[in-house]
Amino acid sequence: MNCKKFSFRRFWTTSIALLVLALPGAFAQNKMTVTGVVTDELGEPMIGAGVLVKNTVTGVITGLDGDYSITIDAAGGGGILVFSTLGYDDVEIPVNGRTKIDVQMQPQSTALDEVVVVGYGVQKRESVVGAISTVDASNLRVPSAQLSTGLAGQLSGVVSMNRSGEPGKGSSADFYIRGVSSFQGTVTPLVLVDGIERDINLVDTDDIESFSILKDASASAVYGVRGANGVIIITTKKGQEGRPKINFRSETGITSPTQLPKFVNASQFAEMANEAYFGAYGTYPYDEEALAHYRNGDDPDLYPDVDWMKSLYKDAAFNQRINISVNGGTEVVKYFISGSYFTESSIFRKSDQYDYNSSIKYDKFNFRANVDINVTPSTVLSVNMANIYEIRFAPGTETSQIWYRAFRTSPNAFPVVYSDGTLSAPSVSGEQNPYNLLVHSGYREQFWNSAQSLIGLKQDFGAIWDPLQGLTASIKFSWDATSSQVQVRSKTARQFHASGRDDEGHLIFGNPIYEGSETLSFSSSASSYLVTYMEGSINYSRLFGKHRVGGLFLYNHKIRRNTYGSNSTNSIPYKNQGIAARVTYAYKDRYFAEFNMGYNGSENFAPGHRFGFFPAVSIGWLMSEEPWWAHVKDYVNMVKWKGSYGKVGNDQISGTRWLYLSTIIGGNSFVMGKTGSDGGSGLVTGRPENLNFSWEEETKLNLGVEFELFRELRVQADYFNSHRTGILMQRSGLPSYAGLQNSSKLPYVNVGETLNSGVDLSLDWHKQVGDWFFTARGNFTYNRNKLVNNDEPDWEYKYQNRIGKPYGVGGSQPWGLLAVGLFQSEEEIANSPVQTFGQYRVGDIKYQDINGDGIIDSNDQIYLGYTTLPEITYGFGVTAAYKGFDINLFFQGVANVNFFINGNSLRQVFAATDTFEMSALQQDRYYRGWSVNKTAEENAQAIYPRLSWSGNAGYHNNTQTSSWWQRNGAFLRLKNAEIGYSLPKKLLAQTGFIQGVRVYVAASNALTFSEFKLWDVETGSGDGSTYPNNRVISFGINANF
Amino acid sequence: MKKFITIFLAVGTLAVTSCDSFLNRQEDEQMTFEKIWQQRTYTQQAFNNCMGYLPVDGNLLTQAGSTYLAATDEATLFSETSGFNNIIRGSMGPSTMPHNLLSSWYEGVRDCTTFLKYVYTCSDPNALQSDKDRWYWGVRFTRAYLYFLMMREWGPVFLLGDDLIDFTATTEQLYRPRNTWEECVKYVVDEMTVCSENLPDTWDDGYLGMPTRGAAMAVIARLKLYSARPLFNGNTLYRAVRNPDGTPLFPLNPDPQKWVEAAQANMAVIQTGVYQLYKDTEHNNDPYYNYSGIFKENWNSEVIFCSGGYRSNATFISNTSPTSLLKGSYNGSGQWGPTQQQVDAYAMANGRYPITGYESDGTPKVDVASGYPAPANEFNITSVANPYLKALEVSSSDYTSSSPLMYKDREPRFYVNVYYPGSYFKCASLGGVANFAIDGSGRGQFYPRSGYMVNKYYDHSRNYYQNGSSNNITFPTFRLGEIYLNYIEAVLECEINGVGGTNVDLNTAMTLWKELRARSGMGPITDAYPDATTPEALLELLRRERRVELAHEGHRYFDTRTWMIAPEVDGGPMYGLNVVNVKSETPAAVPADGWARYAYERRTFKNSYYLLPFPQREVDRNKLMTQNYGW
């Protein structure tokens, strides 16, 4: 776990050194000259390190070879030289009359004054008693437009899954802190960028100064009613005093799907269709002649054999990122300015027929300027501005529709396009040719523009009047605007279906299936938000002898306006308001106690019930600072125990506002009158008024330990137990006769209850062996939640109680029948319990009679496996560096996760009964399915049941949700592998302005280990019909000036 | 500093104390409950919502209604997944309900109760007293009618009166036992009685479809009939169905007096004098037009109540259109077919019922006197004229077909109700011959599994799909014909049980019966069966009459249950033509081996199936609730 380090002490010493250098000349009196070379931990010369005579203003900086030459006052042996540079420990060496002093500097170790970003502030690392994970932002760098895709496996406590790799917005990942704890309300964490709630995916990785997640009550209580799902705090880089430093990075990547499903060819399809249809109706739809055509492929117009995956999707696409930033400043003004460009293309094919390229293309421009101005020596005015501009170009048809059709169209339905160039269509309208949807449906342009502005003023009162030392106050105001627009120019192409050939062998098309149009029609839509936020706070921090005290008091409010609302409800401003406070106390910087609280309100509740008080207490003990620890301190450098207990809330009930108010809905309409023209629509109370309800509350306990061994290995481990109560949910316990069972009427009450507990831990290790420098890091998160109360009475069969079982996102729980195999004989059917899902035969799925009543029905459904949200998430990586080379491997994995395969190409095969054209089948079904044409031995190994025809014997029996269709979603993947080479500094120094250059090759998602083989396992449930996750090979260069 | 902090705290506190208003919803003058009662339009909309709980019987084939039509021996629907399959396959259970309208109907009860409580507070001067009265009594009828609907499915339910259940009460606080059958009957009868006293005999055109005095009385009439029948009148199976405190939910012993009440309640409807049997004078009282017109002539004189009002008959039409003839965009999905048993149930033109029963192998027992062929010959192909088609002015070459002897010379209602394959299907210009064998012209994704199709709702003078739309039906939820049958049954039962009273008169009953049959071109039953002199024998014939007259109108499902004959008729093999496995060589022809009695499915009826189970989740939620018998 690399915490982004920031040292005040180092900052000042370096600054002073630089200031001193600005002074011309030096006074000479009994001088001596000391020379030497300063090298880094790898022995590379260190350019620009400061060399200062302690307690003087005499100093120089090292040259291109890391060499320096300083003339000092020889009196007293020459005093002490202080060598310093950012990111490294200062080295103090008494001169003792020597004229040559070489120094090797060591990277900054975990120093006491390293700080960690916490809620509404920063704390010294050693005094942090909350459960907070941080990560070095460079680890979050991924070849994708979305920061969220980089989270998986990087921070202990974060559970994250990438469900899609679609270029641009589509690829953002789901992420949760310590799993999920509510089955009703929102479960995603609060994300704050520079203190303002903002979209995580709009932050450019290169702009991140620090990334923290707040996991326990102590850390998140200040966010009160918004904090229960954990908080992610991102701060962007600030300017640092010094000459302008320019950083440039460029990266180009080749992206390709990690895995796409494979489908049967036409001849296999016909074989399977024959088998399924014969089982239902006793006849074969494809005769020998047709089968021969499919096998020979001699008539691709009337007997086509299309691999839709290959016809629609290319093997590879590309992406590119360029980032350039400037950082510098003076005593008065400091600035950080950064701009980046990211572009990404897709595997979608295009047609050369048009001037436009309908394949997906996504471009993102990021600009950020953070400026701090010291208006007075004790007053800092900060202005942060960011603008993110995104453009997406895509086919006229929604991509989800293209994927759906691609996974539905049979290989023999029609050719991609007829050999004479005529566009092909299914034989009936309503269905679609996916290729035409992709390339002949026009295009759409989407635009997003996000402007983020923040202005802050911070006053240090201590600098004005000494008794107020430690007291600061600040005011922050931010206004963010986002807008997005879609412009669609689409059409349906003129399409035909060939019914045969005339005497001359020409295809007979008849009337077009789609008359189509030759012009693109236009439509557009837009949305837009304005968010204003105001925060005022006072901070206090002071050391009185052995007592260190601190305090925070803060008020904030936020108004989010949907300025282009789509309905009367979401166009009304969303408001939040609250105060937060913190008191910290440390004795001898060894014993810590902290009290945090949030008091804030939500519009969702009735006046008088809107504000909640969320307190948390925590204590910590830095055991290694005890005097009696001294004798082992060389081995166990640091040990800290900590614990916290407190309460946080969650007022976010997805989609519903002002829950306390009753709703008035349309209800039923009534028809009367001689010709039914009288009567009309209805009006009725929907959800009844309830002034009493309130937010969800979560009581969180966290116990943790941190320790460091041999100055090499640092471990942080936490146990947590979160009890969420008062989950606001619609009642389940009301009897029908109350007359409120309809979901639009069912009242909400605070009744749900869950328990979520687990552990998360992280470790960091670094070691130097000769010229080799190694680091390793790893983290592990395990959580299991349990439904404690959802207002449901016991089920008739207690094993069907949802209570007591884990749940996934949105409260989903995997329920279904327990499959025990496929019926292998008529005798087996006769001797087994009766299954009540339509007729069934040999080769169909056999289920377990859980209640033993001889009948398999919904009473035999049980909790199956795990949810789609993994219980275990882990990541680990190693870095090795030798001379200029470095190699970096990072693995990420999940376990205890299941999902159901589903869809027309796998489970509900031959569901489209009217036509054989919309019955695509995945290849796995062909090779591993039960078949009348296979031997008993082969069938005993089958993992798919007998092929059945929609609505006929076996169909409903086999498509029940059951363990038969459940798959293990665990995987381990090589998330990132990177080899880099840094050009020798000596060489670069000759250019005079280049400070460092590193070139690298990286592979992301290079390898995946999973027992699931059909498609990218991380995308999960269904039939794989989404844009797959990408494997990316990137080439990059990073240069500093 | 102190000052500063004080100010800061003061500002902060001030800000926070005023936050309640900061968080207020921006005023957007949304609809509120109070506003409903301030403007006539809104109040009327609230009324519409309540009335909208009345089932739309013009859509009887969908969802719940399909159970009444297909989960009994009169018909079949092709649908692997529809809920009624759970009943006929014997897989119904408290957790696998074919349909559960309990919660939706109680939702209606709640909305109605709320409406009744507030309707007279409507402060809009434009809302006249007469408006409020009309709204009030319409909704009050609806609430009682919902109870009636629940009672025929579940038996005794929970009577709430004017209570609005407190939704904040815990699950335990809401434990409640069921009311008894007698209490439920009394409640509905009392409610309907007071409704009948306040509702008019008829409505102006704009209000047609609103309940009338007759409608309220007809509900009482049918409910009292059901209540007198064996299922609810001392059924020994139900003796042990009691509330936790021991109260029996069903009457322990039969009470013949209930037949008297039933007879009187039905006679009361007749005596309103508002309704007449439908007769088509334009077609000179032609029996075919007389009978089929009940479902085609909207708002005809026989309709007492049409639940759901004037509605599209699209579902009736599409489900009784052969897929082959009305394919593609015409969208026929003819899947609703009478069973062979139902086909057998029609009398011959001479009034005698040809089939008196079945051998164990399904061979019919034939009444020779009826003129029906011997079982071995019933499928002999002969020239069969379809008089209904003739009446519809189909050319003679089309209304005559080579068809089995079985279909020759049957009573008029047979031809109106049954489409038999091989016969011409008239559908304006799209007519043709359909059969339902595999690869035959009638077999599409949907087909009637029995090989017959229900015919009565199809208006053969129209081609709905070519015209682009279906037309409308005022489905006779209650019609005078049914009331006649109810009355005759009740009177015969009184005779059998030796009870009587005002308006319980056998002669009147026999006269009404005669009128009913005459309407469909049939002589009095006693002409065909001169030896049927005992009330028992007449009751048997009356039940056959009822089956034929009310075929496919949603009665048979409840009749077989309340008569408790369901185990014999609703269980066991269902017969039809052999269309399931037979392949037709030429499209229009019915293959020879298709003409055979073929058991296309075997159904299950268990004693527990007389009433639906309460959903298991209800039983789980309400520990004082007694589940129905056998569940």
PDB file of C-alpha atoms in Angstrom, chain A residues 281 283 461 465 467-468 471 473 536-538 540 553 555 557-559 568 572-573 575-579 599 601-603 607-608 610-611 658 660-662 664 666-676 678-685 688-690 731-742 745 747 749 791-796 836-839 857-859 913-914 951-952 956, chain B residues 1 4-5 8-9 12-13 15-16 18-26 28 30-33 36 42 44-54 78 80-81 86 89-91 94-96 100 102-103 106-107 110-111 134 158 160 165-171 173-176 205-210 299 308-311 438-439 443 445 449 474 583 606 615-618 620-623:
ATOM      1  CA  TYR A 281     -43.403 -32.519 -34.067  1.00  0.00           C
ATOM      2  CA  THR A 283     -40.693 -34.106 -38.738  1.00  0.00           C
ATOM      3  CA  PHE A 461      -5.434  32.805  12.040  1.00  0.00           C
ATOM      4  CA  TRP A 465      -2.192  36.400  16.051  1.00  0.00           C
ATOM      5  CA  PRO A 467      -2.674  32.767  20.463  1.00  0.00           C
ATOM      6  CA  LEU A 468      -4.786  31.517  17.591  1.00  0.00           C
ATOM      7  CA  LEU A 471      -6.786  27.798  13.896  1.00  0.00           C
ATOM      8  CA  ALA A 473     -11.019  28.721   8.600  1.00  0.00           C
ATOM      9  CA  GLY A 536     -17.653  26.714   5.387  1.00  0.00           C
ATOM     10  CA  SER A 537     -15.360  25.220   8.000  1.00  0.00           C
ATOM     11  CA  ILE A 538     -13.061  25.969  10.860  1.00  0.00           C
ATOM     12  CA  TYR A 540      -8.027  23.699  14.809  1.00  0.00           C
ATOM     13  CA  PHE A 553     -16.609  22.242  12.437  1.00  0.00           C
ATOM     14  CA  TYR A 555     -21.371  23.443   7.353  1.00  0.00           C
ATOM     15  CA  HIS A 557     -25.176  22.486   1.438  1.00  0.00           C
ATOM     16  CA  LYS A 558     -25.650  21.354  -2.081  1.00  0.00           C
ATOM     17  CA  ILE A 559     -28.231  22.004  -4.750  1.00  0.00           C
ATOM     18  CA  SER A 568     -41.995  17.010 -13.340  1.00  0.00           C
ATOM     19  CA  ILE A 572     -37.118  19.814  -9.137  1.00  0.00           C
ATOM     20  CA  PRO A 573     -33.810  20.654  -7.438  1.00  0.00           C
ATOM     21  CA  LYS A 575     -30.937  19.355  -2.030  1.00  0.00           C
ATOM     22  CA  ASN A 576     -28.684  18.246   0.767  1.00  0.00           C
ATOM     23  CA  GLN A 577     -27.590  20.112   3.819  1.00  0.00           C
ATOM     24  CA  GLY A 578     -25.657  19.357   6.946  1.00  0.00           C
ATOM     25  CA  ILE A 579     -22.924  19.987   9.423  1.00  0.00           C
ATOM     26  CA  TYR A 599     -25.642  16.036  11.336  1.00  0.00           C
ATOM     27  CA  GLY A 601     -30.633  16.144   6.268  1.00  0.00           C
ATOM     28  CA  SER A 602     -32.381  14.746   3.319  1.00  0.00           C
ATOM     29  CA  GLU A 603     -35.346  15.914   1.317  1.00  0.00           C
ATOM     30  CA  PRO A 607     -40.239  18.049   8.140  1.00  0.00           C
ATOM     31  CA  GLY A 608     -39.079  17.228  11.629  1.00  0.00           C
ATOM     32  CA  ARG A 610     -35.184  15.167   8.022  1.00  0.00           C
ATOM     33  CA  PHE A 611     -32.053  15.546  10.110  1.00  0.00           C
ATOM     34  CA  TRP A 658     -40.166  12.716  -1.122  1.00  0.00           C
ATOM     35  CA  TYR A 660     -43.090  10.790   2.962  1.00  0.00           C
ATOM     36  CA  LEU A 661     -45.641  12.315   0.622  1.00  0.00           C
ATOM     37  CA  SER A 662     -48.452  10.215  -0.695  1.00  0.00           C
ATOM     38  CA  ILE A 664     -51.515  10.171  -6.638  1.00  0.00           C
ATOM     39  CA  GLY A 666     -53.793   7.025 -12.481  1.00  0.00           C
ATOM     40  CA  GLY A 667     -55.141   3.727 -11.259  1.00  0.00           C
ATOM     41  CA  ASN A 668     -57.767   2.045 -13.393  1.00  0.00           C
ATOM     42  CA  SER A 669     -59.725   3.535 -16.189  1.00  0.00           C
ATOM     43  CA  PHE A 670     -63.402   2.782 -16.660  1.00  0.00           C
ATOM     44  CA  VAL A 671     -65.365   2.328 -19.822  1.00  0.00           C
ATOM     45  CA  MET A 672     -69.068   3.040 -19.984  1.00  0.00           C
ATOM     46  CA  GLY A 673     -71.612   4.393 -22.383  1.00  0.00           C
ATOM     47  CA  LYS A 674     -73.364   2.900 -25.323  1.00  0.00           C
ATOM     48  CA  THR A 675     -70.249   2.913 -27.470  1.00  0.00           C
ATOM     49  CA  GLY A 676     -67.741   2.865 -24.677  1.00  0.00           C
ATOM     50  CA  ASP A 678     -67.784   7.651 -21.711  1.00  0.00           C
ATOM     51  CA  GLY A 679     -65.986   6.965 -18.481  1.00  0.00           C
ATOM     52  CA  GLY A 680     -62.282   7.653 -18.679  1.00  0.00           C
ATOM     53  CA  SER A 681     -59.033   7.574 -16.819  1.00  0.00           C
ATOM     54  CA  GLY A 682     -58.706   7.179 -13.079  1.00  0.00           C
ATOM     55  CA  LEU A 683     -57.146   8.909 -10.140  1.00  0.00           C
ATOM     56  CA  VAL A 684     -56.275   7.338  -6.823  1.00  0.00           C
ATOM     57  CA  THR A 685     -53.865   7.480  -3.927  1.00  0.00           C
ATOM     58  CA  PRO A 688     -50.007   6.372   1.272  1.00  0.00           C
ATOM     59  CA  GLU A 689     -48.508   9.233   3.212  1.00  0.00           C
ATOM     60  CA  ASN A 690     -46.058   8.303   5.950  1.00  0.00           C
ATOM     61  CA  ARG A 731     -43.618  -3.889   3.170  1.00  0.00           C
ATOM     62  CA  SER A 732     -43.697  -7.595   2.597  1.00  0.00           C
ATOM     63  CA  GLY A 733     -45.598  -8.494   5.721  1.00  0.00           C
ATOM     64  CA  LEU A 734     -48.906  -6.884   4.822  1.00  0.00           C
ATOM     65  CA  PRO A 735     -51.716  -9.325   4.153  1.00  0.00           C
ATOM     66  CA  SER A 736     -53.593  -9.035   0.872  1.00  0.00           C
ATOM     67  CA  TYR A 737     -56.704  -7.857   2.593  1.00  0.00           C
ATOM     68  CA  ALA A 738     -54.992  -4.583   3.500  1.00  0.00           C
ATOM     69  CA  GLY A 739     -55.498  -3.768  -0.156  1.00  0.00           C
ATOM     70  CA  LEU A 740     -52.052  -2.287  -0.719  1.00  0.00           C
ATOM     71  CA  GLN A 741     -50.149  -5.123  -2.355  1.00  0.00           C
ATOM     72  CA  ASN A 742     -49.729  -3.410  -5.675  1.00  0.00           C
ATOM     73  CA  LYS A 745     -49.238   1.363  -3.468  1.00  0.00           C
ATOM     74  CA  PRO A 747     -46.077   1.528   1.689  1.00  0.00           C
ATOM     75  CA  VAL A 749     -41.346   1.378   6.154  1.00  0.00           C
ATOM     76  CA  ASP A 791     -40.454  -7.923   6.722  1.00  0.00           C
ATOM     77  CA  GLU A 792     -41.174 -11.334   5.296  1.00  0.00           C
ATOM     78  CA  PRO A 793     -42.878 -13.940   7.420  1.00  0.00           C
ATOM     79  CA  ASP A 794     -41.355 -17.394   7.469  1.00  0.00           C
ATOM     80  CA  TRP A 795     -41.954 -19.250   4.283  1.00  0.00           C
ATOM     81  CA  GLU A 796     -43.945 -22.449   4.338  1.00  0.00           C
ATOM     82  CA  THR A 836     -44.371 -29.769 -12.869  1.00  0.00           C
ATOM     83  CA  PHE A 837     -42.873 -27.551 -15.546  1.00  0.00           C
ATOM     84  CA  GLY A 838     -44.520 -29.086 -18.572  1.00  0.00           C
ATOM     85  CA  GLN A 839     -43.703 -32.420 -20.132  1.00  0.00           C
ATOM     86  CA  ASP A 857     -42.380 -27.231  -7.978  1.00  0.00           C
ATOM     87  CA  SER A 858     -41.472 -23.793  -6.786  1.00  0.00           C
ATOM     88  CA  ASN A 859     -41.439 -25.110  -3.222  1.00  0.00           C
ATOM     89  CA  THR A 913     -40.932 -20.466 -32.607  1.00  0.00           C
ATOM     90  CA  ASP A 914     -42.198 -18.944 -35.804  1.00  0.00           C
ATOM     91  CA  GLY A 951     -43.604 -24.512 -25.873  1.00  0.00           C
ATOM     92  CA  ASN A 952     -43.039 -28.211 -26.343  1.00  0.00           C
ATOM     93  CA  HIS A 956     -40.209 -25.165 -19.745  1.00  0.00           C
TER      94      HIS A 956
ATOM     95  CA  MET B   1     -11.151  33.838  18.609  1.00  0.00           C
ATOM     96  CA  PHE B   4     -15.238  34.321  15.985  1.00  0.00           C
ATOM     97  CA  ILE B   5     -16.257  30.835  17.046  1.00  0.00           C
ATOM     98  CA  PHE B   8     -19.482  30.893  13.384  1.00  0.00           C
ATOM     99  CA  LEU B   9     -21.485  28.580  15.606  1.00  0.00           C
ATOM    100  CA  GLY B  12     -24.039  27.457  11.577  1.00  0.00           C
ATOM    101  CA  THR B  13     -26.857  26.812  13.992  1.00  0.00           C
ATOM    102  CA  ALA B  15     -28.358  27.735   8.946  1.00  0.00           C
ATOM    103  CA  VAL B  16     -29.177  24.305  10.282  1.00  0.00           C
ATOM    104  CA  SER B  18     -33.643  26.823   8.931  1.00  0.00           C
ATOM    105  CA  CYS B  19     -32.732  23.774   6.951  1.00  0.00           C
ATOM    106  CA  ASP B  20     -36.064  22.142   7.160  1.00  0.00           C
ATOM    107  CA  SER B  21     -37.343  24.721   4.775  1.00  0.00           C
ATOM    108  CA  PHE B  22     -34.194  24.542   2.669  1.00  0.00           C
ATOM    109  CA  LEU B  23     -35.044  20.915   2.043  1.00  0.00           C
ATOM    110  CA  ASN B  24     -38.669  21.547   1.189  1.00  0.00           C
ATOM    111  CA  ARG B  25     -39.871  20.418  -2.172  1.00  0.00           C
ATOM    112  CA  GLN B  26     -39.963  23.258  -4.640  1.00  0.00           C
ATOM    113  CA  ASP B  28     -44.959  22.404  -8.172  1.00  0.00           C
ATOM    114  CA  GLN B  30     -48.823  18.395  -7.596  1.00  0.00           C
ATOM    115  CA  MET B  31     -52.047  16.458  -7.345  1.00  0.00           C
ATOM    116  CA  THR B  32     -52.939  15.676  -3.773  1.00  0.00           C
ATOM    117  CA  PHE B  33     -55.550  13.569  -2.112  1.00  0.00           C
ATOM    118  CA  ILE B  36     -59.482  14.987  -5.601  1.00  0.00           C
ATOM    119  CA  TYR B  42     -61.054  14.617 -10.241  1.00  0.00           C
ATOM    120  CA  GLN B  44     -65.132  11.440 -11.309  1.00  0.00           C
ATOM    121  CA  GLN B  45     -61.690  10.080 -12.093  1.00  0.00           C
ATOM    122  CA  ALA B  46     -61.522   8.595  -8.622  1.00  0.00           C
ATOM    123  CA  PHE B  47     -64.866   6.998  -9.388  1.00  0.00           C
ATOM    124  CA  ASN B  48     -63.470   5.648 -12.660  1.00  0.00           C
ATOM    125  CA  ASN B  49     -60.600   4.054 -10.782  1.00  0.00           C
ATOM    126  CA  CYS B  50     -62.987   2.210  -8.459  1.00  0.00           C
ATOM    127  CA  MET B  51     -65.284   1.068 -11.230  1.00  0.00           C
ATOM    128  CA  GLY B  52     -62.240  -0.045 -13.165  1.00  0.00           C
ATOM    129  CA  TYR B  53     -61.860  -2.951 -10.742  1.00  0.00           C
ATOM    130  CA  LEU B  54     -64.861  -4.596 -12.388  1.00  0.00           C
ATOM    131  CA  PHE B  78     -53.476 -24.276 -26.325  1.00  0.00           C
ATOM    132  CA  GLU B  80     -48.231 -24.497 -22.279  1.00  0.00           C
ATOM    133  CA  THR B  81     -47.631 -21.793 -19.747  1.00  0.00           C
ATOM    134  CA  ASN B  86     -51.660 -25.804 -13.093  1.00  0.00           C
ATOM    135  CA  ARG B  89     -52.427 -30.876 -14.604  1.00  0.00           C
ATOM    136  CA  GLY B  90     -52.944 -31.065 -10.883  1.00  0.00           C
ATOM    137  CA  SER B  91     -49.940 -28.950 -10.059  1.00  0.00           C
ATOM    138  CA  PRO B  94     -50.632 -22.375  -2.523  1.00  0.00           C
ATOM    139  CA  SER B  95     -47.299 -21.410  -4.040  1.00  0.00           C
ATOM    140  CA  THR B  96     -48.227 -22.191  -7.609  1.00  0.00           C
ATOM    141  CA  ASN B 100     -54.053 -14.629  -7.756  1.00  0.00           C
ATOM    142  CA  LEU B 102     -57.051 -11.735  -4.176  1.00  0.00           C
ATOM    143  CA  SER B 103     -54.689  -8.845  -3.579  1.00  0.00           C
ATOM    144  CA  TYR B 106     -58.801  -6.258  -2.008  1.00  0.00           C
ATOM    145  CA  GLU B 107     -56.986  -3.287  -3.446  1.00  0.00           C
ATOM    146  CA  ARG B 110     -59.785  -0.418  -0.223  1.00  0.00           C
ATOM    147  CA  ASP B 111     -60.072   2.127  -3.008  1.00  0.00           C
ATOM    148  CA  ARG B 134     -74.538   7.772  -9.110  1.00  0.00           C
ATOM    149  CA  PHE B 158     -62.303 -11.461   5.049  1.00  0.00           C
ATOM    150  CA  LEU B 160     -63.710  -5.479   5.998  1.00  0.00           C
ATOM    151  CA  ILE B 165     -56.402  -1.360   7.348  1.00  0.00           C
ATOM    152  CA  ASP B 166     -53.552   0.465   9.081  1.00  0.00           C
ATOM    153  CA  PHE B 167     -50.468  -0.290   7.035  1.00  0.00           C
ATOM    154  CA  THR B 168     -48.094   0.667   9.804  1.00  0.00           C
ATOM    155  CA  ALA B 169     -49.383  -2.118  12.024  1.00  0.00           C
ATOM    156  CA  THR B 170     -47.000  -5.009  12.459  1.00  0.00           C
ATOM    157  CA  THR B 171     -47.599  -8.234  10.672  1.00  0.00           C
ATOM    158  CA  GLN B 173     -51.229  -7.013  14.647  1.00  0.00           C
ATOM    159  CA  LEU B 174     -52.834  -7.801  11.331  1.00  0.00           C
ATOM    160  CA  TYR B 175     -53.507 -11.448  12.053  1.00  0.00           C
ATOM    161  CA  ARG B 176     -57.181 -11.962  11.353  1.00  0.00           C
ATOM    162  CA  ASP B 205     -76.862   5.839 -23.168  1.00  0.00           C
ATOM    163  CA  GLY B 206     -73.901   7.650 -21.657  1.00  0.00           C
ATOM    164  CA  TYR B 207     -73.984   5.510 -18.522  1.00  0.00           C
ATOM    165  CA  LEU B 208     -74.596   2.095 -20.066  1.00  0.00           C
ATOM    166  CA  GLY B 209     -72.347  -0.385 -18.370  1.00  0.00           C
ATOM    167  CA  MET B 210     -73.019   1.058 -14.946  1.00  0.00           C
ATOM    168  CA  TRP B 299     -76.901  -3.860 -25.279  1.00  0.00           C
ATOM    169  CA  GLY B 308     -66.398  -3.952 -18.146  1.00  0.00           C
ATOM    170  CA  GLY B 309     -68.843  -2.410 -20.599  1.00  0.00           C
ATOM    171  CA  TYR B 310     -68.651  -2.043 -24.327  1.00  0.00           C
ATOM    172  CA  ARG B 311     -65.312  -3.542 -25.284  1.00  0.00           C
ATOM    173  CA  ILE B 438     -50.233 -31.138 -38.534  1.00  0.00           C
ATOM    174  CA  ASP B 439     -49.477 -29.531 -41.877  1.00  0.00           C
ATOM    175  CA  ARG B 443     -52.271 -25.800 -37.761  1.00  0.00           C
ATOM    176  CA  GLN B 445     -48.237 -22.122 -33.683  1.00  0.00           C
ATOM    177  CA  ARG B 449     -55.873 -29.159 -29.210  1.00  0.00           C
ATOM    178  CA  THR B 474     -71.203  -6.199 -24.598  1.00  0.00           C
ATOM    179  CA  LYS B 583     -50.461 -35.486 -40.711  1.00  0.00           C
ATOM    180  CA  LYS B 606     -58.646 -33.346  -6.718  1.00  0.00           C
ATOM    181  CA  PRO B 615     -51.594 -18.005  -1.627  1.00  0.00           C
ATOM    182  CA  GLN B 616     -49.010 -19.473   0.679  1.00  0.00           C
ATOM    183  CA  ARG B 617     -47.580 -16.034   1.394  1.00  0.00           C
ATOM    184  CA  GLU B 618     -50.974 -15.016   2.755  1.00  0.00           C
ATOM    185  CA  ASP B 620     -47.497 -17.206   6.126  1.00  0.00           C
ATOM    186  CA  ARG B 621     -48.390 -13.613   6.858  1.00  0.00           C
ATOM    187  CA  ASN B 622     -51.613 -14.267   8.714  1.00  0.00           C
ATOM    188  CA  LYS B 623     -51.349 -16.895  11.380  1.00  0.00           C
TER     189      LYS B 623
END
